Amino acid sequence: MEQTNNKKYKPKTHHNHHNHNPSYHHYNHQNLFNLHHHHHHQYLFHHSNTTGFNFFNNQNIYPYSSPSPPLLPLPPPYAAAGPPVFTTKPQFHKPTWKQSHKKAIEVIPTTINLSMAIKKDDLKPIKDSPPQPPSSPPPSPPLTVAFRPDSGGTEGTIIPLLANHFLVKFNPLQQIYHYDVEISPKPSKEVARFIKESITQEKPTVFSGGKPSFDGRRSLFSSIKFEKDRLELFINIPVQMGSQPISESRDENEEKMKLYRVNIKVVSNLNGRDLSKYLSKEKKDLNSLPQDYLQALDVVLRENPLRECTPLGRSLYSNALGGAKDIGGGAIGRRGFFQSLRPTQQGLALNVDLTVTAFHESIGVIPYLQKRLAFLNDLDEKKTRGLTVDEKKEVEKALKNVKVFVSHRETIQRYKVHCLTDETTEDLWFRDRDGVNLWVVSYFKEQYNYDIQYRNLPCLQTSRRRPCYLPMELCVVCDGQKFLGKLSDEQTSKILKLGCQKPRERKAIIDGVMAGPFGPSSGHQAEEFDLHVSKQMTKLNGRILRPPKLKLGDGGEVRDLFPSRHDRQWNFSGSQVFEGTRIGRWALISFGGTPEQKSNIPKFINQLTHKCQQLGIFLNRQTVIKPQFESMQLLNNVGLLETKIKKIQKLANNNLQLLICVMEKKHKGYADLKRLGETSIGVMSQCCLYQNLARLSSQFLANLAIKINAKIGGCTVALYTSLPAQIPRVLTLDEPVMFMGADVTHPHPLDDFSPSVAAVVGSVNWPAANKYVSKMRSQTHRQEIIEDLSSMVEEILHDFVRELSKLPKRLIFFRDGVSETQFQKVLQDELQAIRVGCSRFTSYNPQITFVVVQKRHHTRLFRAETVVSDENIPPGTVVDSVITHPKEFDFYLCSHWGVKGTSRPTHYHVLRDENEFTSDEFQKLVYNLCFTYVKCTKPVSLVPPCYYAHLAAYRGRLYLDRSGGLSGFTRGCPPKTAPLPKVLENVKNLMFYC
């Protein structure tokens, strides 16, 4: 609130007198200006010679001398007094102000004076690359992405499939005119689209009778060239009050309008010849994908869905896909659909898939907080209670950046929560238009006849520089906002269930979207731009690769195993792990648990050691000290936890190989336990929950045993026929190969400052290639390119030499988590970094294959049977034709068996291949590696180097989250990246991150 020196109203905090000018009133600053000058504009419009286009000077349209607005909402003269009514807005429908009476909309088009020549610069694309300074050296030419080495693979059994790609036929000669749209004052995307629709309906001559498509930002695409290359027009948009349009019978003084200026100028003229050439099966020319034309078509196909759906990223959400499901904690789950144009071997295709996302529930802020924060459950009974310091922090965290609207008056105004006020509502006051100081509580009683109930709660503050204060009980969470908070295990389970459809149901939903009234091909836009979108999924043939023969141990002897089950899962069935370890010195510590649960510990130790013995792993039946029983509270105190573990380590003569930790439930102290053990004390740990000890199933014990074995340096399984024997043309026994995996994990979406964590792993045994060392680094916040890759590669190469006494002849580098828009930069920067790391060894220049691995894509494959099966495609299904890239070396491989929902194949895109693999060779290599993952007895969905890199990056994130991710941060300057604590020598060469 704006403050004065009046001691009677002395606030608890101090604010700047001049900058404290928020929009906490009936209308925002711009609205007040428009209302104040509304009749003046109408006079200009109606009393100018409007027999054609008119041009108004900006000074007439936007005088900037306006009085400071009041800080609290003024009651409208027609507002009825009474308590507010909490109502949620109709969900996922067009806002009611869009259905305004047409007479309320005024479009006043004008053009630049024809004598004013259009400058050449005005016709350039919006984003021009800055010119290179004369002194800078010319940039090195970008590396070209690898072409497909052949016409695709041939090995495997043919399986007919359907893919959720829909063929899009376009006319290469169809001209698309790209216009730049600038609207001021800058509106939201929703309002911008409404302005465009209003112009199309009210003044179709502006667009020369065409129906252009608009992205809601700056780009407008038309199939018809406008008569003028530049247009300037003004449009009045009614500011509606509540759910009903402004009544025509209302007094003119009460009609609320907002004026926007719209500048439109031509940017470029596009056609589809380059895209047609790119998609052709002609020679492998080096022309790049014409992104501008592809972007235009993408905007065209999103135009109609956007009329009825709520956009979120590349997806659109609608209640027509199954409504909303309450997942608890103030969140609801909603279904939507993803759509994106992709260049493929069959031509241009539209990828459409079902998506599910959590949204904030649109309810009052107080009931919303009660759902999210258990400590507020007593608010209804204790309306006079306030918030403690810790509680206030939690409330502020829950509401940060959430948009709300007020319920005590009718308005379309939306506010984004910035923080909470320092004062309670009872202690807040403000100065009204007349300079009179008013208490917030008194104001609402006098103007709205409403008694503030929760007077000891703070208000919501909506801005830092120009704050406006809103009492919590009068605010409602806006609908359609993605829930950015961390979902609980229960919420995650519910949201996954909402999106977990068997293949038949998922296909039916996608087909329904394509045939529905808001699908990509609905409306008239496709026809307007001469597009034809198929409503049938793409038919193609995949191939089922043969699984590799595996080898296990059998009392020191090798025993072979062929995964013959339909899901390719296997079990030990009398066999043992390929390489078992010996664990003589270990201890057990318990956190929490009931007396009954604790009584199971001796039985657990006995059965675990027995299971280890069966699997060829030696785990001493006697712990170095008797089991330690501690409360869960110990996990809350890092200092005491460290002291306890150090004491156990000391009792084991500082040579403890393993610490098994049994917990009553999941706890954030898990991160401290791992960080302390691996970076401070040097103890490997394995955690499990008491609930699993109640049954002590053979499966649980076996899983625990192979995890322990892998961490201590053992090996679960190996390929019976070595990789050199399977791919002799490229791989040999005496020329070792190192498989590397890399991933970057970023902080939570609501975290604006914490570092990202990069991890790189590398195999250090050949030809088995199933033991990996890891390197982790923190780096710049949300930086995707791995900053210290050269050093990490160098360190891993040293580890490789330590194990095999020679450097690898070939490097196969699998890079996870990269989107297609980043391919070129990742290849350019990270391939160079790998070479720099290798150059630190004399005359060392290995052949490198650089592969991007994508799991977060939306291509799904279904069995193409007469009746769509509810059974997923089998493990080993590979697709490298029809829906893959028209020229580049990529393929989809489903290496796992999908137990729940619909399987998602992994997309492998080879960006560089100096080893010159054929399609069959590289696909076989990747599929074989998927059987060597150390933690389970089935092939995994992701090539293991990427899996391990992901786990290592997550472990680094745990280190940061519990040790503090920032150092020296001050607002206004970028945060300094805190380094990760170093993993100790006796731990770092083991697979501790598994």
PDB file of C-alpha atoms in Angstrom, residues 447-696:
ATOM      1  CA  GLN A 447     -17.901  -0.461   0.079  1.00  0.00           C
ATOM      2  CA  TYR A 448     -18.891  -4.123  -0.278  1.00  0.00           C
ATOM      3  CA  ASN A 449     -20.685  -4.811   3.021  1.00  0.00           C
ATOM      4  CA  TYR A 450     -18.247  -7.631   3.569  1.00  0.00           C
ATOM      5  CA  ASP A 451     -16.507  -8.505   6.846  1.00  0.00           C
ATOM      6  CA  ILE A 452     -12.977  -9.858   6.370  1.00  0.00           C
ATOM      7  CA  GLN A 453     -12.926 -13.181   8.221  1.00  0.00           C
ATOM      8  CA  TYR A 454      -9.239 -14.121   8.219  1.00  0.00           C
ATOM      9  CA  ARG A 455      -7.821 -10.861   9.551  1.00  0.00           C
ATOM     10  CA  ASN A 456      -4.587 -12.302  10.883  1.00  0.00           C
ATOM     11  CA  LEU A 457      -3.511 -13.778   7.571  1.00  0.00           C
ATOM     12  CA  PRO A 458      -1.304 -11.705   5.268  1.00  0.00           C
ATOM     13  CA  CYS A 459      -2.566 -10.447   1.928  1.00  0.00           C
ATOM     14  CA  LEU A 460      -1.305 -11.618  -1.437  1.00  0.00           C
ATOM     15  CA  GLN A 461       1.129  -9.197  -3.054  1.00  0.00           C
ATOM     16  CA  THR A 462       1.088  -9.225  -6.840  1.00  0.00           C
ATOM     17  CA  SER A 463       4.210  -7.320  -7.789  1.00  0.00           C
ATOM     18  CA  ARG A 464       7.545  -6.275  -6.388  1.00  0.00           C
ATOM     19  CA  ARG A 465       7.894  -2.793  -7.864  1.00  0.00           C
ATOM     20  CA  ARG A 466       4.200  -1.847  -8.102  1.00  0.00           C
ATOM     21  CA  PRO A 467       2.553  -4.077  -5.507  1.00  0.00           C
ATOM     22  CA  CYS A 468      -1.154  -4.562  -5.211  1.00  0.00           C
ATOM     23  CA  TYR A 469      -2.578  -6.340  -2.165  1.00  0.00           C
ATOM     24  CA  LEU A 470      -5.383  -8.909  -2.203  1.00  0.00           C
ATOM     25  CA  PRO A 471      -7.024 -10.498   0.880  1.00  0.00           C
ATOM     26  CA  MET A 472      -6.648 -14.271   0.540  1.00  0.00           C
ATOM     27  CA  GLU A 473     -10.281 -15.104   1.198  1.00  0.00           C
ATOM     28  CA  LEU A 474     -11.407 -12.931  -1.728  1.00  0.00           C
ATOM     29  CA  CYS A 475      -9.151 -14.643  -4.272  1.00  0.00           C
ATOM     30  CA  VAL A 476      -9.763 -17.643  -6.518  1.00  0.00           C
ATOM     31  CA  VAL A 477      -7.079 -19.635  -8.352  1.00  0.00           C
ATOM     32  CA  CYS A 478      -7.423 -19.135 -12.115  1.00  0.00           C
ATOM     33  CA  ASP A 479      -8.183 -22.168 -14.216  1.00  0.00           C
ATOM     34  CA  GLY A 480      -5.842 -23.596 -16.862  1.00  0.00           C
ATOM     35  CA  GLN A 481      -2.521 -23.169 -15.008  1.00  0.00           C
ATOM     36  CA  LYS A 482       0.033 -25.936 -15.066  1.00  0.00           C
ATOM     37  CA  PHE A 483       0.860 -27.244 -11.594  1.00  0.00           C
ATOM     38  CA  LEU A 484       4.586 -26.573 -11.226  1.00  0.00           C
ATOM     39  CA  GLY A 485       4.991 -27.800  -7.667  1.00  0.00           C
ATOM     40  CA  LYS A 486       6.650 -31.136  -7.015  1.00  0.00           C
ATOM     41  CA  LEU A 487       4.008 -33.856  -7.135  1.00  0.00           C
ATOM     42  CA  SER A 488       3.830 -36.280  -4.223  1.00  0.00           C
ATOM     43  CA  ASP A 489       4.108 -40.023  -4.806  1.00  0.00           C
ATOM     44  CA  GLU A 490       0.320 -40.318  -4.511  1.00  0.00           C
ATOM     45  CA  GLN A 491      -0.283 -37.480  -6.976  1.00  0.00           C
ATOM     46  CA  THR A 492       2.238 -38.943  -9.398  1.00  0.00           C
ATOM     47  CA  SER A 493       0.547 -42.324  -9.210  1.00  0.00           C
ATOM     48  CA  LYS A 494      -2.846 -40.787 -10.001  1.00  0.00           C
ATOM     49  CA  ILE A 495      -1.591 -38.666 -12.882  1.00  0.00           C
ATOM     50  CA  LEU A 496       0.217 -41.643 -14.403  1.00  0.00           C
ATOM     51  CA  LYS A 497      -2.944 -43.714 -14.122  1.00  0.00           C
ATOM     52  CA  LEU A 498      -4.860 -40.998 -15.964  1.00  0.00           C
ATOM     53  CA  GLY A 499      -2.447 -41.235 -18.900  1.00  0.00           C
ATOM     54  CA  CYS A 500      -1.870 -44.981 -18.756  1.00  0.00           C
ATOM     55  CA  GLN A 501      -4.022 -46.370 -21.570  1.00  0.00           C
ATOM     56  CA  LYS A 502      -3.603 -49.724 -23.218  1.00  0.00           C
ATOM     57  CA  PRO A 503      -2.795 -49.528 -26.935  1.00  0.00           C
ATOM     58  CA  ARG A 504      -6.388 -49.985 -28.108  1.00  0.00           C
ATOM     59  CA  GLU A 505      -7.769 -47.187 -25.921  1.00  0.00           C
ATOM     60  CA  ARG A 506      -4.904 -44.827 -26.697  1.00  0.00           C
ATOM     61  CA  LYS A 507      -5.335 -45.327 -30.433  1.00  0.00           C
ATOM     62  CA  ALA A 508      -9.087 -44.696 -30.139  1.00  0.00           C
ATOM     63  CA  ILE A 509      -8.480 -41.406 -28.293  1.00  0.00           C
ATOM     64  CA  ILE A 510      -5.964 -40.210 -30.902  1.00  0.00           C
ATOM     65  CA  ASP A 511      -8.288 -41.185 -33.776  1.00  0.00           C
ATOM     66  CA  GLY A 512     -11.091 -39.324 -31.990  1.00  0.00           C
ATOM     67  CA  VAL A 513      -8.962 -36.169 -31.821  1.00  0.00           C
ATOM     68  CA  MET A 514      -8.214 -36.351 -35.555  1.00  0.00           C
ATOM     69  CA  ALA A 515     -11.878 -36.780 -36.438  1.00  0.00           C
ATOM     70  CA  GLY A 516     -13.208 -34.385 -33.784  1.00  0.00           C
ATOM     71  CA  PRO A 517     -14.389 -30.782 -34.049  1.00  0.00           C
ATOM     72  CA  PHE A 518     -11.202 -29.314 -32.540  1.00  0.00           C
ATOM     73  CA  GLY A 519      -8.609 -31.550 -34.173  1.00  0.00           C
ATOM     74  CA  PRO A 520      -5.721 -30.271 -36.341  1.00  0.00           C
ATOM     75  CA  SER A 521      -7.630 -30.788 -39.582  1.00  0.00           C
ATOM     76  CA  SER A 522     -10.920 -29.307 -38.344  1.00  0.00           C
ATOM     77  CA  GLY A 523     -12.146 -25.891 -39.452  1.00  0.00           C
ATOM     78  CA  HIS A 524     -11.307 -24.213 -42.744  1.00  0.00           C
ATOM     79  CA  GLN A 525      -7.636 -23.414 -42.226  1.00  0.00           C
ATOM     80  CA  ALA A 526      -6.277 -26.504 -44.000  1.00  0.00           C
ATOM     81  CA  GLU A 527      -8.465 -25.794 -47.004  1.00  0.00           C
ATOM     82  CA  GLU A 528      -7.449 -22.122 -46.941  1.00  0.00           C
ATOM     83  CA  PHE A 529      -3.769 -23.097 -47.310  1.00  0.00           C
ATOM     84  CA  ASP A 530      -4.321 -26.042 -49.674  1.00  0.00           C
ATOM     85  CA  LEU A 531      -3.431 -28.696 -47.066  1.00  0.00           C
ATOM     86  CA  HIS A 532      -4.814 -32.208 -46.782  1.00  0.00           C
ATOM     87  CA  VAL A 533      -4.341 -34.022 -43.470  1.00  0.00           C
ATOM     88  CA  SER A 534      -5.006 -37.753 -43.442  1.00  0.00           C
ATOM     89  CA  LYS A 535      -7.209 -39.022 -40.641  1.00  0.00           C
ATOM     90  CA  GLN A 536      -5.652 -42.496 -40.818  1.00  0.00           C
ATOM     91  CA  MET A 537      -2.571 -43.538 -38.898  1.00  0.00           C
ATOM     92  CA  THR A 538       0.496 -44.390 -40.958  1.00  0.00           C
ATOM     93  CA  LYS A 539       0.915 -48.046 -41.894  1.00  0.00           C
ATOM     94  CA  LEU A 540       4.446 -49.416 -41.934  1.00  0.00           C
ATOM     95  CA  ASN A 541       6.533 -52.505 -41.281  1.00  0.00           C
ATOM     96  CA  GLY A 542       8.839 -52.876 -38.323  1.00  0.00           C
ATOM     97  CA  ARG A 543      11.324 -55.637 -37.587  1.00  0.00           C
ATOM     98  CA  ILE A 544      11.703 -57.727 -34.426  1.00  0.00           C
ATOM     99  CA  LEU A 545      15.383 -58.203 -33.656  1.00  0.00           C
ATOM    100  CA  ARG A 546      16.605 -61.488 -32.209  1.00  0.00           C
ATOM    101  CA  PRO A 547      17.633 -61.204 -28.529  1.00  0.00           C
ATOM    102  CA  PRO A 548      21.264 -61.977 -27.655  1.00  0.00           C
ATOM    103  CA  LYS A 549      22.343 -65.084 -25.778  1.00  0.00           C
ATOM    104  CA  LEU A 550      23.487 -64.199 -22.253  1.00  0.00           C
ATOM    105  CA  LYS A 551      25.974 -65.772 -19.884  1.00  0.00           C
ATOM    106  CA  LEU A 552      25.685 -66.156 -16.120  1.00  0.00           C
ATOM    107  CA  GLY A 553      27.833 -67.813 -13.475  1.00  0.00           C
ATOM    108  CA  ASP A 554      27.492 -71.303 -12.041  1.00  0.00           C
ATOM    109  CA  GLY A 555      29.969 -71.929  -9.239  1.00  0.00           C
ATOM    110  CA  GLY A 556      32.792 -70.409 -11.208  1.00  0.00           C
ATOM    111  CA  GLU A 557      31.643 -71.906 -14.517  1.00  0.00           C
ATOM    112  CA  VAL A 558      29.950 -69.987 -17.321  1.00  0.00           C
ATOM    113  CA  ARG A 559      26.357 -70.895 -18.030  1.00  0.00           C
ATOM    114  CA  ASP A 560      24.450 -69.692 -21.079  1.00  0.00           C
ATOM    115  CA  LEU A 561      20.908 -68.351 -21.137  1.00  0.00           C
ATOM    116  CA  PHE A 562      18.601 -67.396 -23.996  1.00  0.00           C
ATOM    117  CA  PRO A 563      15.778 -64.953 -23.117  1.00  0.00           C
ATOM    118  CA  SER A 564      12.990 -66.917 -24.798  1.00  0.00           C
ATOM    119  CA  ARG A 565       9.965 -65.473 -22.974  1.00  0.00           C
ATOM    120  CA  HIS A 566       7.705 -63.118 -24.931  1.00  0.00           C
ATOM    121  CA  ASP A 567       8.764 -60.205 -22.712  1.00  0.00           C
ATOM    122  CA  ARG A 568      12.458 -61.233 -22.883  1.00  0.00           C
ATOM    123  CA  GLN A 569      12.620 -61.330 -19.093  1.00  0.00           C
ATOM    124  CA  TRP A 570      14.828 -63.988 -17.583  1.00  0.00           C
ATOM    125  CA  ASN A 571      15.638 -65.286 -14.101  1.00  0.00           C
ATOM    126  CA  PHE A 572      18.561 -67.021 -12.496  1.00  0.00           C
ATOM    127  CA  SER A 573      16.727 -70.363 -12.086  1.00  0.00           C
ATOM    128  CA  GLY A 574      19.625 -72.086 -10.344  1.00  0.00           C
ATOM    129  CA  SER A 575      22.281 -69.899 -11.961  1.00  0.00           C
ATOM    130  CA  GLN A 576      24.356 -67.182 -10.341  1.00  0.00           C
ATOM    131  CA  VAL A 577      25.453 -63.677 -11.247  1.00  0.00           C
ATOM    132  CA  PHE A 578      28.208 -63.598 -13.830  1.00  0.00           C
ATOM    133  CA  GLU A 579      30.677 -62.039 -11.383  1.00  0.00           C
ATOM    134  CA  GLY A 580      29.955 -62.086  -7.652  1.00  0.00           C
ATOM    135  CA  THR A 581      31.697 -59.978  -5.030  1.00  0.00           C
ATOM    136  CA  ARG A 582      32.815 -60.732  -1.494  1.00  0.00           C
ATOM    137  CA  ILE A 583      31.450 -58.494   1.264  1.00  0.00           C
ATOM    138  CA  GLY A 584      33.031 -59.405   4.578  1.00  0.00           C
ATOM    139  CA  ARG A 585      32.650 -56.168   6.510  1.00  0.00           C
ATOM    140  CA  TRP A 586      29.204 -54.660   6.563  1.00  0.00           C
ATOM    141  CA  ALA A 587      26.703 -53.167   9.017  1.00  0.00           C
ATOM    142  CA  LEU A 588      22.988 -52.436   9.267  1.00  0.00           C
ATOM    143  CA  ILE A 589      21.277 -49.336  10.627  1.00  0.00           C
ATOM    144  CA  SER A 590      17.530 -48.897  11.130  1.00  0.00           C
ATOM    145  CA  PHE A 591      15.639 -45.598  11.037  1.00  0.00           C
ATOM    146  CA  GLY A 592      12.236 -45.684  12.747  1.00  0.00           C
ATOM    147  CA  GLY A 593       9.950 -48.689  12.555  1.00  0.00           C
ATOM    148  CA  THR A 594       7.549 -50.294  14.988  1.00  0.00           C
ATOM    149  CA  PRO A 595       8.760 -52.920  17.468  1.00  0.00           C
ATOM    150  CA  GLU A 596       7.151 -55.587  15.284  1.00  0.00           C
ATOM    151  CA  GLN A 597       8.962 -54.309  12.195  1.00  0.00           C
ATOM    152  CA  LYS A 598      12.277 -54.168  14.013  1.00  0.00           C
ATOM    153  CA  SER A 599      11.832 -57.771  15.118  1.00  0.00           C
ATOM    154  CA  ASN A 600      12.090 -58.786  11.426  1.00  0.00           C
ATOM    155  CA  ILE A 601      15.689 -57.564  11.140  1.00  0.00           C
ATOM    156  CA  PRO A 602      17.399 -60.867  12.174  1.00  0.00           C
ATOM    157  CA  LYS A 603      15.197 -62.785   9.714  1.00  0.00           C
ATOM    158  CA  PHE A 604      15.991 -60.225   7.011  1.00  0.00           C
ATOM    159  CA  ILE A 605      19.758 -60.561   7.552  1.00  0.00           C
ATOM    160  CA  ASN A 606      19.522 -64.338   7.473  1.00  0.00           C
ATOM    161  CA  GLN A 607      17.449 -64.507   4.286  1.00  0.00           C
ATOM    162  CA  LEU A 608      19.451 -61.818   2.478  1.00  0.00           C
ATOM    163  CA  THR A 609      22.762 -63.539   3.138  1.00  0.00           C
ATOM    164  CA  HIS A 610      21.198 -66.841   2.003  1.00  0.00           C
ATOM    165  CA  LYS A 611      19.885 -65.283  -1.222  1.00  0.00           C
ATOM    166  CA  CYS A 612      23.309 -63.755  -1.871  1.00  0.00           C
ATOM    167  CA  GLN A 613      24.892 -67.156  -1.433  1.00  0.00           C
ATOM    168  CA  GLN A 614      22.447 -68.658  -3.944  1.00  0.00           C
ATOM    169  CA  LEU A 615      23.394 -65.961  -6.447  1.00  0.00           C
ATOM    170  CA  GLY A 616      27.132 -66.400  -6.039  1.00  0.00           C
ATOM    171  CA  ILE A 617      27.623 -63.309  -3.872  1.00  0.00           C
ATOM    172  CA  PHE A 618      29.377 -63.645  -0.531  1.00  0.00           C
ATOM    173  CA  LEU A 619      27.724 -61.552   2.186  1.00  0.00           C
ATOM    174  CA  ASN A 620      29.078 -62.330   5.653  1.00  0.00           C
ATOM    175  CA  ARG A 621      26.362 -63.708   7.918  1.00  0.00           C
ATOM    176  CA  GLN A 622      27.790 -61.624  10.763  1.00  0.00           C
ATOM    177  CA  THR A 623      27.732 -57.835  10.690  1.00  0.00           C
ATOM    178  CA  VAL A 624      30.801 -56.031  12.072  1.00  0.00           C
ATOM    179  CA  ILE A 625      28.616 -54.582  14.831  1.00  0.00           C
ATOM    180  CA  LYS A 626      25.149 -55.494  15.969  1.00  0.00           C
ATOM    181  CA  PRO A 627      22.298 -53.765  14.073  1.00  0.00           C
ATOM    182  CA  GLN A 628      21.866 -50.128  15.121  1.00  0.00           C
ATOM    183  CA  PHE A 629      18.332 -48.841  15.791  1.00  0.00           C
ATOM    184  CA  GLU A 630      17.739 -45.094  15.516  1.00  0.00           C
ATOM    185  CA  SER A 631      14.653 -42.905  15.252  1.00  0.00           C
ATOM    186  CA  MET A 632      13.618 -41.208  11.998  1.00  0.00           C
ATOM    187  CA  GLN A 633      14.542 -37.927  13.671  1.00  0.00           C
ATOM    188  CA  LEU A 634      18.219 -38.719  13.171  1.00  0.00           C
ATOM    189  CA  LEU A 635      17.706 -38.175   9.436  1.00  0.00           C
ATOM    190  CA  ASN A 636      16.676 -34.591  10.189  1.00  0.00           C
ATOM    191  CA  ASN A 637      20.003 -33.779  11.849  1.00  0.00           C
ATOM    192  CA  VAL A 638      22.901 -33.907   9.399  1.00  0.00           C
ATOM    193  CA  GLY A 639      25.545 -33.459  12.089  1.00  0.00           C
ATOM    194  CA  LEU A 640      24.306 -36.314  14.273  1.00  0.00           C
ATOM    195  CA  LEU A 641      23.823 -38.538  11.205  1.00  0.00           C
ATOM    196  CA  GLU A 642      27.417 -37.958  10.124  1.00  0.00           C
ATOM    197  CA  THR A 643      28.694 -38.663  13.633  1.00  0.00           C
ATOM    198  CA  LYS A 644      26.738 -41.935  13.749  1.00  0.00           C
ATOM    199  CA  ILE A 645      28.019 -43.204  10.390  1.00  0.00           C
ATOM    200  CA  LYS A 646      31.599 -42.234  11.248  1.00  0.00           C
ATOM    201  CA  LYS A 647      31.296 -44.163  14.484  1.00  0.00           C
ATOM    202  CA  ILE A 648      30.163 -47.277  12.609  1.00  0.00           C
ATOM    203  CA  GLN A 649      33.002 -46.819  10.115  1.00  0.00           C
ATOM    204  CA  LYS A 650      35.522 -46.520  12.953  1.00  0.00           C
ATOM    205  CA  LEU A 651      34.241 -49.707  14.610  1.00  0.00           C
ATOM    206  CA  ALA A 652      34.853 -51.429  11.262  1.00  0.00           C
ATOM    207  CA  ASN A 653      38.505 -50.269  11.299  1.00  0.00           C
ATOM    208  CA  ASN A 654      37.681 -47.678   8.625  1.00  0.00           C
ATOM    209  CA  ASN A 655      37.136 -50.468   6.126  1.00  0.00           C
ATOM    210  CA  LEU A 656      33.364 -50.862   5.984  1.00  0.00           C
ATOM    211  CA  GLN A 657      32.337 -52.173   2.564  1.00  0.00           C
ATOM    212  CA  LEU A 658      28.578 -51.743   2.891  1.00  0.00           C
ATOM    213  CA  LEU A 659      26.009 -50.069   5.116  1.00  0.00           C
ATOM    214  CA  ILE A 660      22.436 -51.334   4.710  1.00  0.00           C
ATOM    215  CA  CYS A 661      19.883 -48.743   5.846  1.00  0.00           C
ATOM    216  CA  VAL A 662      16.328 -49.823   6.593  1.00  0.00           C
ATOM    217  CA  MET A 663      13.836 -46.940   6.783  1.00  0.00           C
ATOM    218  CA  GLU A 664      10.296 -46.683   8.088  1.00  0.00           C
ATOM    219  CA  LYS A 665       9.360 -44.487   5.105  1.00  0.00           C
ATOM    220  CA  LYS A 666      10.918 -42.334   2.413  1.00  0.00           C
ATOM    221  CA  HIS A 667      12.679 -39.315   3.863  1.00  0.00           C
ATOM    222  CA  LYS A 668      14.570 -36.302   2.518  1.00  0.00           C
ATOM    223  CA  GLY A 669      17.470 -37.375   4.753  1.00  0.00           C
ATOM    224  CA  TYR A 670      18.150 -40.088   2.155  1.00  0.00           C
ATOM    225  CA  ALA A 671      20.061 -37.429   0.193  1.00  0.00           C
ATOM    226  CA  ASP A 672      22.200 -36.574   3.249  1.00  0.00           C
ATOM    227  CA  LEU A 673      22.890 -40.244   3.826  1.00  0.00           C
ATOM    228  CA  LYS A 674      24.177 -40.698   0.269  1.00  0.00           C
ATOM    229  CA  ARG A 675      26.167 -37.467   0.228  1.00  0.00           C
ATOM    230  CA  LEU A 676      27.865 -38.143   3.566  1.00  0.00           C
ATOM    231  CA  GLY A 677      28.632 -41.757   2.759  1.00  0.00           C
ATOM    232  CA  GLU A 678      30.073 -41.090  -0.694  1.00  0.00           C
ATOM    233  CA  THR A 679      31.796 -37.710  -0.300  1.00  0.00           C
ATOM    234  CA  SER A 680      32.711 -37.417   3.385  1.00  0.00           C
ATOM    235  CA  ILE A 681      33.078 -40.852   4.973  1.00  0.00           C
ATOM    236  CA  GLY A 682      33.675 -43.299   2.131  1.00  0.00           C
ATOM    237  CA  VAL A 683      30.931 -45.845   2.816  1.00  0.00           C
ATOM    238  CA  MET A 684      28.743 -47.508   0.177  1.00  0.00           C
ATOM    239  CA  SER A 685      25.111 -47.740   1.262  1.00  0.00           C
ATOM    240  CA  GLN A 686      22.006 -49.624   0.202  1.00  0.00           C
ATOM    241  CA  CYS A 687      18.598 -48.414   1.405  1.00  0.00           C
ATOM    242  CA  CYS A 688      15.295 -50.272   1.651  1.00  0.00           C
ATOM    243  CA  LEU A 689      11.921 -49.810   3.357  1.00  0.00           C
ATOM    244  CA  TYR A 690      10.452 -51.756   6.260  1.00  0.00           C
ATOM    245  CA  GLN A 691       7.278 -52.414   4.282  1.00  0.00           C
ATOM    246  CA  ASN A 692       9.308 -54.696   1.977  1.00  0.00           C
ATOM    247  CA  LEU A 693      10.698 -56.597   4.947  1.00  0.00           C
ATOM    248  CA  ALA A 694       7.225 -57.717   5.996  1.00  0.00           C
ATOM    249  CA  ARG A 695       6.980 -60.139   3.062  1.00  0.00           C
ATOM    250  CA  LEU A 696      10.638 -60.765   2.215  1.00  0.00           C
TER     251      LEU A 696
END
